[in-house]
GROMACS .gro file of C-alpha atoms in nm:
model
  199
    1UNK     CA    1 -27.863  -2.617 -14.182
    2UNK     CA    2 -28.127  -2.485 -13.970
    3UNK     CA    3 -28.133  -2.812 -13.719
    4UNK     CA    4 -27.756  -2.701 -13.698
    5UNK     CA    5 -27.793  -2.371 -13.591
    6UNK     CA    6 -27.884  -2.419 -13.225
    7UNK     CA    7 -27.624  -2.666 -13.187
    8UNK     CA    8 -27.341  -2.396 -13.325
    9UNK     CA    9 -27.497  -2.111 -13.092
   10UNK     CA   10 -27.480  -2.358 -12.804
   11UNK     CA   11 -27.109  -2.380 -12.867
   12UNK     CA   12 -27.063  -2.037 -12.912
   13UNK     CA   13 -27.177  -1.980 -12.531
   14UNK     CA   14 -26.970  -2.248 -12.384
   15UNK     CA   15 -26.742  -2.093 -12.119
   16UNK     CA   16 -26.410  -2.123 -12.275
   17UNK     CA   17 -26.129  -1.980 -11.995
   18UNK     CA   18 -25.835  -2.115 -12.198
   19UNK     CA   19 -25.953  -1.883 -12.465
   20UNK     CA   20 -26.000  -1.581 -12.240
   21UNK     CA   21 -25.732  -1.630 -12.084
   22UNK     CA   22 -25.550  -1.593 -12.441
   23UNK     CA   23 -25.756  -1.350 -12.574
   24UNK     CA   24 -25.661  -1.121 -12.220
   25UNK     CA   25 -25.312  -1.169 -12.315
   26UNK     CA   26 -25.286  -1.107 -12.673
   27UNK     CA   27 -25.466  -0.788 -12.600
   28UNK     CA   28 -25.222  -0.613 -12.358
   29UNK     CA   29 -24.960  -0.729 -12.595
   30UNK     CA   30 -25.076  -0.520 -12.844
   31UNK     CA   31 -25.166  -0.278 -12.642
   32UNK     CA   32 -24.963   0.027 -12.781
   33UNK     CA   33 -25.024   0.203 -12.445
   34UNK     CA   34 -25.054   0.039 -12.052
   35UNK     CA   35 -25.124   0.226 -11.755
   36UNK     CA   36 -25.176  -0.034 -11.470
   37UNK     CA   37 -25.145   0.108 -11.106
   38UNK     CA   38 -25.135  -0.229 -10.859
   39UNK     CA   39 -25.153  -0.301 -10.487
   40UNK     CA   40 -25.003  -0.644 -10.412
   41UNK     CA   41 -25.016  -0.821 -10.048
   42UNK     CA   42 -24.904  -1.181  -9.991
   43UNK     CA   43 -24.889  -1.365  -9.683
   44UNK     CA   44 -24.780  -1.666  -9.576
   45UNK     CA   45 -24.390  -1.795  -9.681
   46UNK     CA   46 -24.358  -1.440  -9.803
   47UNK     CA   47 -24.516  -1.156  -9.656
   48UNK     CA   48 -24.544  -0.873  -9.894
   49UNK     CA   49 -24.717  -0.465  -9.907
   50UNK     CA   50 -24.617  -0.325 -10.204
   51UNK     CA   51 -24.804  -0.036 -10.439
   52UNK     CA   52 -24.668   0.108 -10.801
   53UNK     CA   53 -24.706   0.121 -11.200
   54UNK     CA   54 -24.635  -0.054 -11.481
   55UNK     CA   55 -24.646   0.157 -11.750
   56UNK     CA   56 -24.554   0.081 -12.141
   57UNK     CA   57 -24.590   0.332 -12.408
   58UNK     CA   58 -24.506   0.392 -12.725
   59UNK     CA   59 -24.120   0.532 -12.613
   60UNK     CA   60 -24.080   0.414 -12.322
   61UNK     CA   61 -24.122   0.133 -12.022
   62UNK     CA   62 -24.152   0.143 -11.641
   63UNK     CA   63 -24.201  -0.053 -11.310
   64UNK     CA   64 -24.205   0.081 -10.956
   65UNK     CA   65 -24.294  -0.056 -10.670
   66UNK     CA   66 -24.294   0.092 -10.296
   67UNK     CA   67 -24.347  -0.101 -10.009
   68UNK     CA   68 -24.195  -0.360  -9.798
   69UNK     CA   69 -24.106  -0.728  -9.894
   70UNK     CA   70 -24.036  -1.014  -9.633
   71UNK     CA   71 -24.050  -0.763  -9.389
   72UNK     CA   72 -23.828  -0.478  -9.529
   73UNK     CA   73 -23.880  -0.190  -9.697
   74UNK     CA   74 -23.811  -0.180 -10.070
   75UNK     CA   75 -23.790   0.093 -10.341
   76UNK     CA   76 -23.798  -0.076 -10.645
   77UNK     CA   77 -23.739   0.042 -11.030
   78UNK     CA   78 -23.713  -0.010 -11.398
   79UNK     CA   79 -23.680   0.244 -11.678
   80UNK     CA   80 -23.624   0.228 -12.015
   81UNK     CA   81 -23.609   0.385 -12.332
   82UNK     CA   82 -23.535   0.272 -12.690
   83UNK     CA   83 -23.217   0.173 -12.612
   84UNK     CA   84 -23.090   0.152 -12.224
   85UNK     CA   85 -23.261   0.049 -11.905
   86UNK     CA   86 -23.221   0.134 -11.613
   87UNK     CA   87 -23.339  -0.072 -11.308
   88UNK     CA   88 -23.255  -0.106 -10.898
   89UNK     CA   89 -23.392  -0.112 -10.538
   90UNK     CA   90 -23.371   0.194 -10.342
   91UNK     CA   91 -22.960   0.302 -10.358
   92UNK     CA   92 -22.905   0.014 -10.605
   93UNK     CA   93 -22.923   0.079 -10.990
   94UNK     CA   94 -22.797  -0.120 -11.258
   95UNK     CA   95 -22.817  -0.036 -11.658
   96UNK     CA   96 -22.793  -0.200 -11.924
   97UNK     CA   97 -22.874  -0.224 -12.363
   98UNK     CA   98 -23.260  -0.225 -12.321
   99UNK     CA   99 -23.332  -0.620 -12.319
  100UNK     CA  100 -23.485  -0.717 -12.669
  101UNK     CA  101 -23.795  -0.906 -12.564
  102UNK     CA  102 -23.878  -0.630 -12.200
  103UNK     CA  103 -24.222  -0.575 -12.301
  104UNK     CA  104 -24.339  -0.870 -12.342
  105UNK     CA  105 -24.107  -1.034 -12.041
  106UNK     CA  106 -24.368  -0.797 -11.830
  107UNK     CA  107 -24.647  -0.833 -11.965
  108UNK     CA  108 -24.659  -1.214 -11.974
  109UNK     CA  109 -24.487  -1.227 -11.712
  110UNK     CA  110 -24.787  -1.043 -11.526
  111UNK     CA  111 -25.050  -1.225 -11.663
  112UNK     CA  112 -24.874  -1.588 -11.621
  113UNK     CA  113 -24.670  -1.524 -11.250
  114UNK     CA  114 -24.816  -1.194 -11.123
  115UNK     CA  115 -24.654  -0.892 -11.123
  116UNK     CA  116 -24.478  -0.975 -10.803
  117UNK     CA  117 -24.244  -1.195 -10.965
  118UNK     CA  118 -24.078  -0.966 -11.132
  119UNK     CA  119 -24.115  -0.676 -10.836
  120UNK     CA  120 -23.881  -0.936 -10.659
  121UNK     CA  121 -23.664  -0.960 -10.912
  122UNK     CA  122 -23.621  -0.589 -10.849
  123UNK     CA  123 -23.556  -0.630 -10.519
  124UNK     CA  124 -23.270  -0.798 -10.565
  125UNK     CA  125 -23.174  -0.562 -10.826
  126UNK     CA  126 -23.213  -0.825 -11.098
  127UNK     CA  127 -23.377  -0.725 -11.442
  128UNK     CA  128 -23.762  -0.877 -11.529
  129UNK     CA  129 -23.734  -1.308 -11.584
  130UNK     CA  130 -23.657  -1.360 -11.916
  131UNK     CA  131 -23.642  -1.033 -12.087
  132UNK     CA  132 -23.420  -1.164 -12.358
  133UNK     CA  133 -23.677  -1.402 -12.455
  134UNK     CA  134 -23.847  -1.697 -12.426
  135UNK     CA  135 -24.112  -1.629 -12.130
  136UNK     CA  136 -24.383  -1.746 -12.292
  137UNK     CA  137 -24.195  -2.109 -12.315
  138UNK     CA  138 -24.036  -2.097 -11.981
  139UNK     CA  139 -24.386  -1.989 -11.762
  140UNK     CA  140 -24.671  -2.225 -11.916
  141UNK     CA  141 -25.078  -2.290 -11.822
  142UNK     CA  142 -25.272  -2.592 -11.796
  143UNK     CA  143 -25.616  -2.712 -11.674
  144UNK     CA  144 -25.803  -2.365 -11.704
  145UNK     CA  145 -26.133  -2.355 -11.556
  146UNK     CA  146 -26.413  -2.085 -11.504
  147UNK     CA  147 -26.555  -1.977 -11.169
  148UNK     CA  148 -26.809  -1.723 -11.036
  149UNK     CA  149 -26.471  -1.482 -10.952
  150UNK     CA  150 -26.307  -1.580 -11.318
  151UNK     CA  151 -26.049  -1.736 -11.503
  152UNK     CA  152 -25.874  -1.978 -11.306
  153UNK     CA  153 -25.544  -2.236 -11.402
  154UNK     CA  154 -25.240  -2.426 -11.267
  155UNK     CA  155 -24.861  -2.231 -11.354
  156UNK     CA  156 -24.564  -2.471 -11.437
  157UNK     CA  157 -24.205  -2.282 -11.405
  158UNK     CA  158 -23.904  -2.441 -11.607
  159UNK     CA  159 -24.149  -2.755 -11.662
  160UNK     CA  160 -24.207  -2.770 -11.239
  161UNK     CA  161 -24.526  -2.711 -11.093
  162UNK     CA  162 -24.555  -2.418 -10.929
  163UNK     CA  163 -24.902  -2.257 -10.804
  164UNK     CA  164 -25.230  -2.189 -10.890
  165UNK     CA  165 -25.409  -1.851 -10.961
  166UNK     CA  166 -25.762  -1.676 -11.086
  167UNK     CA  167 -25.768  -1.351 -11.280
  168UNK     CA  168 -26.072  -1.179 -11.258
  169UNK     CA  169 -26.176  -0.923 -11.522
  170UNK     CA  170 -26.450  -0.665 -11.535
  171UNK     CA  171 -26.748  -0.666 -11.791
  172UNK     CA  172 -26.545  -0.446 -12.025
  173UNK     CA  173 -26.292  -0.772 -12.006
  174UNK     CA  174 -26.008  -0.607 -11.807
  175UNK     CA  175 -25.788  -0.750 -11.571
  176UNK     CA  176 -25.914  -0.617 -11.220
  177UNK     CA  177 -25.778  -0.880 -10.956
  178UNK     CA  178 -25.543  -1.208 -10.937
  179UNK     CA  179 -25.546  -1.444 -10.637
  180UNK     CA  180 -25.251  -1.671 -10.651
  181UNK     CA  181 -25.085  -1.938 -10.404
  182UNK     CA  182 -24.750  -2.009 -10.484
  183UNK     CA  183 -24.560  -2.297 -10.373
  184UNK     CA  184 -24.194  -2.298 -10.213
  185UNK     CA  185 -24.001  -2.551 -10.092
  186UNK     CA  186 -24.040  -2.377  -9.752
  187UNK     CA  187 -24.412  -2.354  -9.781
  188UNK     CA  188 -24.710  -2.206  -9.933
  189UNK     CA  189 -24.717  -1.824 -10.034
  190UNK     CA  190 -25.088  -1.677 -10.032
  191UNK     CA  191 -25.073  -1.309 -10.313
  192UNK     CA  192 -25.363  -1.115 -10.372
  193UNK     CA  193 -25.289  -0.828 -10.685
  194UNK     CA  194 -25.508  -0.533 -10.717
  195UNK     CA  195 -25.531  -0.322 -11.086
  196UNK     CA  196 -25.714  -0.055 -11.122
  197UNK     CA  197 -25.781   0.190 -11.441
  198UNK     CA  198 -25.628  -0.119 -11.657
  199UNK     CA  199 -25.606   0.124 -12.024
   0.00000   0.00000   0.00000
């Protein structure tokens, strides 16, 4: 038992991103409260300046986003109680039973895609991907690796490959940065996502 000691501590201290990258998750999805102010930029196929909130709490959930994306200016939206949401660009604003599966559509979605994915959504006034359910099946990870700036992996979309992207955390193990490149058909999107004060 002693000779297997060492060997079992040596494991212990392995890097393991896949299992960061899951513990990072599970955590903000049972996080009973989320305060996460952002600054995303993206250049590239998609030029993007865009600063807001998510927020989820106990009552209720919200996304906003000011900025401009591809070039125009964007006032973007979701809020929701227990039972409607409300969501829209500027003038536009649709509503809606509050989607089933919302919190989790954001959250994963955030972790998996970025939060820009869904802030484009918005644009468009369309709700967050997948709020119904079944993110977690429809965005997947593969081939995590660690880094000097974090955790990083390769994102498949509907079973296509679609990008690659590093999260970076601070020592308390919350999410501070992402650094993404997404690929188009039209070419290669560069994001860089800013969070501050993640609790």
């Amino acid at each position: 038992m002693r000779l297997l000691l060492p060997f079992v501590l040596a494991l212990l201290l392995i890097p393991d991103p896949a299992r960061d990258f899951a513990e990072l998750e599970a955590g903000l999805l049972e996080a009973e409260t989320l305060e996460i102010p952002f600054h995303v930029t993206a250049k590239g196929a998609v030029t993007v300046d865009i600063r807001g909130q998510l927020n989820v709490r106990p009552d209720s959930t919200s996304l906003t986003g000011v900025g401009t994306f591809a070039g125009r200016p964007v006032d973007v939206f979701l809020h929701a109680g227990s039972e409607t949401m409300t969501w829209g660009n500027a003038d536009t604003t649709m509503t809606a039973p509050r989607a089933p599966h919302l919190n989790e559509a954001l959250i994963v979605g955030l972790t998996r895609m970025g939060i820009l994915h869904n802030l484009a959504r918005l644009t468009g006034a369309a709700p967050p991907d997948h709020a119904d359910g079944g993110v977690s099946d429809w965005v997947t990870l593969a081939g995590f690796r660690a880094d000097s700036t974090g955790i990083g992996f390769d994102i498949t979309v509907s079973n296509v490959p679609s990008g690659t992207a590093t999260l970076t955390t601070d020592p308390s193990g919350h999410l501070t940065e992402r650094h993404q490149r997404v690929d188009f058909p039209t070419g290669t999107m560069h994001v860089h996502e800013r969070y501050t004060n993640p609790d």
